[in-house]
Structures are given as structure tokens and as C-alpha cells.
PDB file of C-alpha atoms in Angstrom:
ATOM      1  CA  THR A 561       9.254  -2.443 -14.037  1.00 81.00           C
ATOM      2  CA  LYS A 562       7.856  -0.727 -10.990  1.00 77.00           C
ATOM      3  CA  ASP A 563       8.099  -3.974  -9.002  1.00 78.00           C
ATOM      4  CA  ASP A 564      11.780  -4.383  -9.911  1.00 81.00           C
ATOM      5  CA  VAL A 565      12.575  -0.857  -8.753  1.00 80.00           C
ATOM      6  CA  PHE A 566      10.771  -1.502  -5.457  1.00 76.00           C
ATOM      7  CA  GLU A 567      12.558  -4.843  -4.969  1.00 80.00           C
ATOM      8  CA  ASN A 568      15.943  -3.247  -5.645  1.00 82.00           C
ATOM      9  CA  ALA A 569      15.228  -0.402  -3.233  1.00 78.00           C
ATOM     10  CA  LEU A 570      14.242  -2.854  -0.497  1.00 82.00           C
ATOM     11  CA  ALA A 571      17.303  -5.011  -1.152  1.00 85.00           C
ATOM     12  CA  LEU A 572      19.576  -1.979  -0.751  1.00 87.00           C
ATOM     13  CA  TYR A 573      17.717  -0.871   2.383  1.00 84.00           C
ATOM     14  CA  PHE A 574      18.137  -4.273   4.028  1.00 88.00           C
ATOM     15  CA  GLU A 575      21.729  -4.615   2.902  1.00 91.00           C
ATOM     16  CA  ASN A 576      22.514  -1.432   4.837  1.00 89.00           C
ATOM     17  CA  GLN A 577      20.567  -2.649   7.875  1.00 90.00           C
ATOM     18  CA  GLU A 578      22.410  -5.975   7.828  1.00 93.00           C
ATOM     19  CA  LYS A 579      25.767  -4.192   7.728  1.00 94.00           C
ATOM     20  CA  ALA A 580      24.809  -2.093  10.749  1.00 93.00           C
ATOM     21  CA  LEU A 581      23.528  -5.096  12.716  1.00 94.00           C
ATOM     22  CA  THR A 582      26.639  -7.132  11.897  1.00 95.00           C
ATOM     23  CA  GLU A 583      28.884  -4.322  13.090  1.00 94.00           C
ATOM     24  CA  ILE A 584      26.925  -4.009  16.342  1.00 94.00           C
ATOM     25  CA  THR A 585      27.084  -7.754  16.933  1.00 93.00           C
ATOM     26  CA  GLU A 586      30.784  -8.062  16.168  1.00 93.00           C
ATOM     27  CA  LYS A 587      31.685  -5.205  18.506  1.00 92.00           C
ATOM     28  CA  THR A 588      29.420  -6.161  21.419  1.00 90.00           C
ATOM     29  CA  LYS A 589      28.602  -9.881  21.349  1.00 86.00           C
ATOM     30  CA  LYS A 590      30.844 -10.709  24.298  1.00 86.00           C
ATOM     31  CA  ASP A 591      28.855  -8.316  26.484  1.00 85.00           C
ATOM     32  CA  ALA A 592      25.108  -8.969  26.191  1.00 84.00           C
ATOM     33  CA  SER A 593      24.215  -5.825  28.114  1.00 84.00           C
ATOM     34  CA  LEU A 594      26.256  -3.687  25.742  1.00 89.00           C
ATOM     35  CA  PHE A 595      24.747  -5.539  22.759  1.00 89.00           C
ATOM     36  CA  LEU A 596      21.258  -4.730  23.998  1.00 89.00           C
ATOM     37  CA  GLU A 597      22.208  -1.088  24.602  1.00 89.00           C
ATOM     38  CA  ALA A 598      23.648  -0.849  21.101  1.00 92.00           C
ATOM     39  CA  LEU A 599      20.492  -2.365  19.580  1.00 91.00           C
ATOM     40  CA  PHE A 600      18.328   0.096  21.466  1.00 90.00           C
ATOM     41  CA  THR A 601      20.517   2.974  20.280  1.00 91.00           C
ATOM     42  CA  TYR A 602      20.311   1.660  16.720  1.00 92.00           C
ATOM     43  CA  PHE A 603      16.511   1.357  16.829  1.00 89.00           C
ATOM     44  CA  GLU A 604      16.138   4.764  18.472  1.00 88.00           C
ATOM     45  CA  LYS A 605      17.667   6.154  15.292  1.00 87.00           C
ATOM     46  CA  GLU A 606      16.013   3.694  12.917  1.00 84.00           C
ATOM     47  CA  ALA A 607      12.433   3.831  14.238  1.00 83.00           C
ATOM     48  CA  PRO A 608      11.729   7.451  13.218  1.00 83.00           C
ATOM     49  CA  ALA A 609      13.346   6.888   9.805  1.00 82.00           C
ATOM     50  CA  PHE A 610      11.280   3.740   9.315  1.00 81.00           C
ATOM     51  CA  ALA A 611       8.095   5.554  10.331  1.00 79.00           C
ATOM     52  CA  LYS A 612       8.827   8.424   7.962  1.00 80.00           C
ATOM     53  CA  THR A 613       9.468   6.061   5.064  1.00 78.00           C
ATOM     54  CA  PHE A 614       6.922   3.323   5.623  1.00 76.00           C
ATOM     55  CA  ASN A 615       4.061   4.400   7.871  1.00 72.00           C
ATOM     56  CA  LYS A 616       2.351   6.979   5.684  1.00 74.00           C
ATOM     57  CA  ASN A 617       3.523   6.193   2.171  1.00 74.00           C
ATOM     58  CA  VAL A 618       3.231   2.409   2.044  1.00 77.00           C
ATOM     59  CA  HIS A 619       0.315  -0.013   2.254  1.00 81.00           C
ATOM     60  CA  TRP A 620       0.131  -1.907   5.567  1.00 82.00           C
ATOM     61  CA  THR A 621       0.888  -5.245   3.849  1.00 84.00           C
ATOM     62  CA  ILE A 622       4.226  -3.909   2.620  1.00 82.00           C
ATOM     63  CA  ARG A 623       4.963  -2.417   6.047  1.00 82.00           C
ATOM     64  CA  PHE A 624       4.219  -5.812   7.632  1.00 84.00           C
ATOM     65  CA  ALA A 625       6.482  -7.596   5.135  1.00 84.00           C
ATOM     66  CA  VAL A 626       9.298  -5.131   5.852  1.00 85.00           C
ATOM     67  CA  ARG A 627       8.830  -5.597   9.608  1.00 86.00           C
ATOM     68  CA  THR A 628       8.952  -9.389   9.152  1.00 89.00           C
ATOM     69  CA  LYS A 629      12.156  -9.095   7.139  1.00 89.00           C
ATOM     70  CA  PHE A 630      13.645  -6.884   9.853  1.00 89.00           C
ATOM     71  CA  VAL A 631      12.889  -9.571  12.464  1.00 92.00           C
ATOM     72  CA  GLU A 632      14.642 -12.101  10.224  1.00 93.00           C
ATOM     73  CA  LEU A 633      17.689  -9.812  10.083  1.00 93.00           C
ATOM     74  CA  VAL A 634      17.851  -9.249  13.839  1.00 93.00           C
ATOM     75  CA  ARG A 635      17.207 -12.849  14.933  1.00 95.00           C
ATOM     76  CA  PRO A 636      20.584 -14.420  13.999  1.00 95.00           C
ATOM     77  CA  HIS A 637      22.419 -11.593  15.738  1.00 93.00           C
ATOM     78  CA  MET A 638      20.246 -12.002  18.822  1.00 92.00           C
ATOM     79  CA  GLU A 639      20.742 -15.760  18.687  1.00 92.00           C
ATOM     80  CA  GLU A 640      24.516 -15.371  18.579  1.00 90.00           C
ATOM     81  CA  VAL A 641      24.493 -13.254  21.747  1.00 87.00           C
ATOM     82  CA  VAL A 642      21.936 -15.486  23.481  1.00 87.00           C
ATOM     83  CA  SER A 643      24.141 -18.506  22.663  1.00 87.00           C
ATOM     84  CA  ILE A 644      27.078 -16.812  24.380  1.00 84.00           C
ATOM     85  CA  LEU A 645      24.861 -16.136  27.418  1.00 81.00           C
ATOM     86  CA  ALA A 646      23.754 -19.774  27.414  1.00 81.00           C
ATOM     87  CA  SER A 647      27.356 -20.980  27.292  1.00 81.00           C
ATOM     88  CA  ASP A 648      28.012 -18.885  30.405  1.00 69.00           C
ATOM     89  CA  SER A 649      24.992 -20.534  32.081  1.00 64.00           C
ATOM     90  CA  ARG A 650      23.231 -17.192  32.463  1.00 61.00           C
ATOM     91  CA  MET A 651      20.421 -18.003  30.033  1.00 63.00           C
ATOM     92  CA  PRO A 652      17.463 -19.646  31.743  1.00 65.00           C
ATOM     93  CA  TYR A 653      15.534 -20.348  28.504  1.00 73.00           C
ATOM     94  CA  ALA A 654      16.030 -22.171  25.191  1.00 82.00           C
ATOM     95  CA  VAL A 655      18.352 -20.199  22.912  1.00 85.00           C
ATOM     96  CA  ALA A 656      16.260 -20.274  19.716  1.00 88.00           C
ATOM     97  CA  VAL A 657      12.998 -19.453  21.501  1.00 89.00           C
ATOM     98  CA  THR A 658      14.609 -16.657  23.488  1.00 88.00           C
ATOM     99  CA  ALA A 659      16.256 -15.131  20.409  1.00 90.00           C
ATOM    100  CA  LYS A 660      13.018 -15.263  18.410  1.00 92.00           C
ATOM    101  CA  THR A 661      10.943 -13.805  21.242  1.00 91.00           C
ATOM    102  CA  ALA A 662      13.443 -11.040  21.960  1.00 91.00           C
ATOM    103  CA  SER A 663      13.822 -10.185  18.248  1.00 93.00           C
ATOM    104  CA  ASP A 664      10.057 -10.110  17.672  1.00 93.00           C
ATOM    105  CA  MET A 665       9.535  -7.913  20.698  1.00 92.00           C
ATOM    106  CA  LEU A 666      12.324  -5.456  19.938  1.00 92.00           C
ATOM    107  CA  VAL A 667      11.610  -5.062  16.230  1.00 91.00           C
ATOM    108  CA  GLY A 668       7.849  -5.018  16.769  1.00 89.00           C
ATOM    109  CA  ALA A 669       8.144  -2.220  19.294  1.00 89.00           C
ATOM    110  CA  ALA A 670      10.695  -0.260  17.286  1.00 87.00           C
ATOM    111  CA  LEU A 671       8.708  -0.433  14.067  1.00 83.00           C
ATOM    112  CA  GLU A 672       5.295   0.029  15.667  1.00 79.00           C
ATOM    113  CA  SER A 673       3.096   2.207  13.495  1.00 66.00           C
ATOM    114  CA  GLU A 674       2.065   4.357  16.464  1.00 70.00           C
ATOM    115  CA  ASN A 675       4.252   7.420  16.196  1.00 72.00           C
ATOM    116  CA  GLY A 676       6.856   7.542  18.961  1.00 80.00           C
ATOM    117  CA  TYR A 677       5.884   4.234  20.607  1.00 86.00           C
ATOM    118  CA  PHE A 678       9.469   3.001  20.900  1.00 86.00           C
ATOM    119  CA  ALA A 679      10.796   6.281  22.275  1.00 86.00           C
ATOM    120  CA  LYS A 680       7.962   6.534  24.834  1.00 89.00           C
ATOM    121  CA  ASN A 681       8.406   2.960  26.068  1.00 90.00           C
ATOM    122  CA  LYS A 682      12.105   2.233  25.601  1.00 87.00           C
ATOM    123  CA  GLU A 683      12.996   2.002  29.294  1.00 88.00           C
ATOM    124  CA  GLU A 684      10.212  -0.476  30.012  1.00 91.00           C
ATOM    125  CA  LEU A 685      11.022  -2.444  26.867  1.00 90.00           C
ATOM    126  CA  HIS A 686      14.663  -2.516  27.891  1.00 89.00           C
ATOM    127  CA  ARG A 687      13.801  -3.848  31.354  1.00 88.00           C
ATOM    128  CA  ILE A 688      11.603  -6.571  29.868  1.00 88.00           C
ATOM    129  CA  LEU A 689      14.218  -7.661  27.339  1.00 88.00           C
ATOM    130  CA  SER A 690      16.937  -7.618  29.973  1.00 85.00           C
ATOM    131  CA  HIS A 691      14.793  -9.865  32.137  1.00 81.00           C
ATOM    132  CA  ILE A 692      14.140 -12.264  29.243  1.00 81.00           C
ATOM    133  CA  LEU A 693      17.886 -12.405  28.570  1.00 80.00           C
ATOM    134  CA  GLY A 694      18.679 -12.916  32.240  1.00 76.00           C
ATOM    135  CA  LEU A 695      20.557  -9.638  32.581  1.00 78.00           C
ATOM    136  CA  ASP A 696      20.522  -7.439  35.672  1.00 66.00           C
ATOM    137  CA  ARG A 697      18.523  -4.358  34.839  1.00 54.00           C
ATOM    138  CA  ALA A 698      17.102  -3.544  38.242  1.00 52.00           C
ATOM    139  CA  SER A 699      18.394   0.004  38.239  1.00 44.00           C
ATOM    140  CA  GLY A 700      16.465   0.936  35.128  1.00 38.00           C
ATOM    141  CA  ARG A 701      19.385   3.104  34.029  1.00 42.00           C
ATOM    142  CA  ARG A 702      20.965   2.714  30.647  1.00 43.00           C
ATOM    143  CA  ARG A 703      24.689   2.312  30.134  1.00 46.00           C
ATOM    144  CA  GLU A 704      26.646   4.775  28.074  1.00 50.00           C
ATOM    145  CA  ILE A 705      27.324   3.496  24.561  1.00 48.00           C
ATOM    146  CA  PRO A 706      30.965   3.698  23.437  1.00 50.00           C
ATOM    147  CA  SER A 707      31.436   6.279  20.691  1.00 56.00           C
ATOM    148  CA  PHE A 708      32.692   3.688  18.185  1.00 53.00           C
ATOM    149  CA  LEU A 709      29.148   2.244  18.094  1.00 50.00           C
ATOM    150  CA  LEU A 710      27.437   5.515  17.308  1.00 46.00           C
TER     151      LEU A 710
END
């Protein structure tokens, strides 16, 4: 049926996203700043693709469901990194609350229906998330991402 085709397409889409997020987490989880940089790089690429696929061709309820699923995919990866920060005593907030807040903010901004929102606001978003995670981001400059993450 049409619903089965749609479900299968979404399952494949999220399977690929999960693989990418797992790779990012595994390669960067010991360095929260690098993890955040890698997530921003990932969403810089993913946001336009998401917008092209979901913003014009799909009903808003489906877009919202996909966004919610994306948050669910990002949250455990964020929580893993936040837990490492907490174990180093650099995390001033509760791990689960911080991971949920950071995931909601990042995914919400990246998958915002306004065309180009993430790209236009990425530096400010990065500063805010760095602050929430207790990372030094005063310079406002982004670190170079190692080529193996691109």
C-alpha cells in the first residue's frame, strides 16, 4: 500500500541518519567541542536536503513527525557526550535535561521550515549550545573539522 511504501522510505531515511550520527559520536565523543562542531557540519548538509524533501512536498503533520523522530535520534548521542562532560565535572546541569534541551534546540533550528534559518543563525546557535554544554565559545570562531568526519 501507499502507507507501507512511505513507512519503508522513512525507515531507510532514518537508518541512514542513525548511521551518520553514530559515526560522529564514536569519533568525537571524548571531545565535546569537536562533537558539537561535527553535528553542526552534519546539519549544515542535512538541513537543505531536509527542506528540499519535506518542506514543500509533505503535509506539516508529517514534517513535524519527522522532526520529532530526528530529535529522538540525536538525543542519545547528545546524552552520551553530555554524560562524559558531567563525569569531568564540566556540566553544570542535569544530564538528561541538558541532552534533551540541546537536541531539541539543534534539531529544531536545523529543520526549521524557514528556508536557510540554520545557515543564517548557526554561529549564534553554536554559541548558545556551547554555553548550555558548559564549553568555552567566547571567540565565536568555529574549529576546523577533521577530514575523516566530512
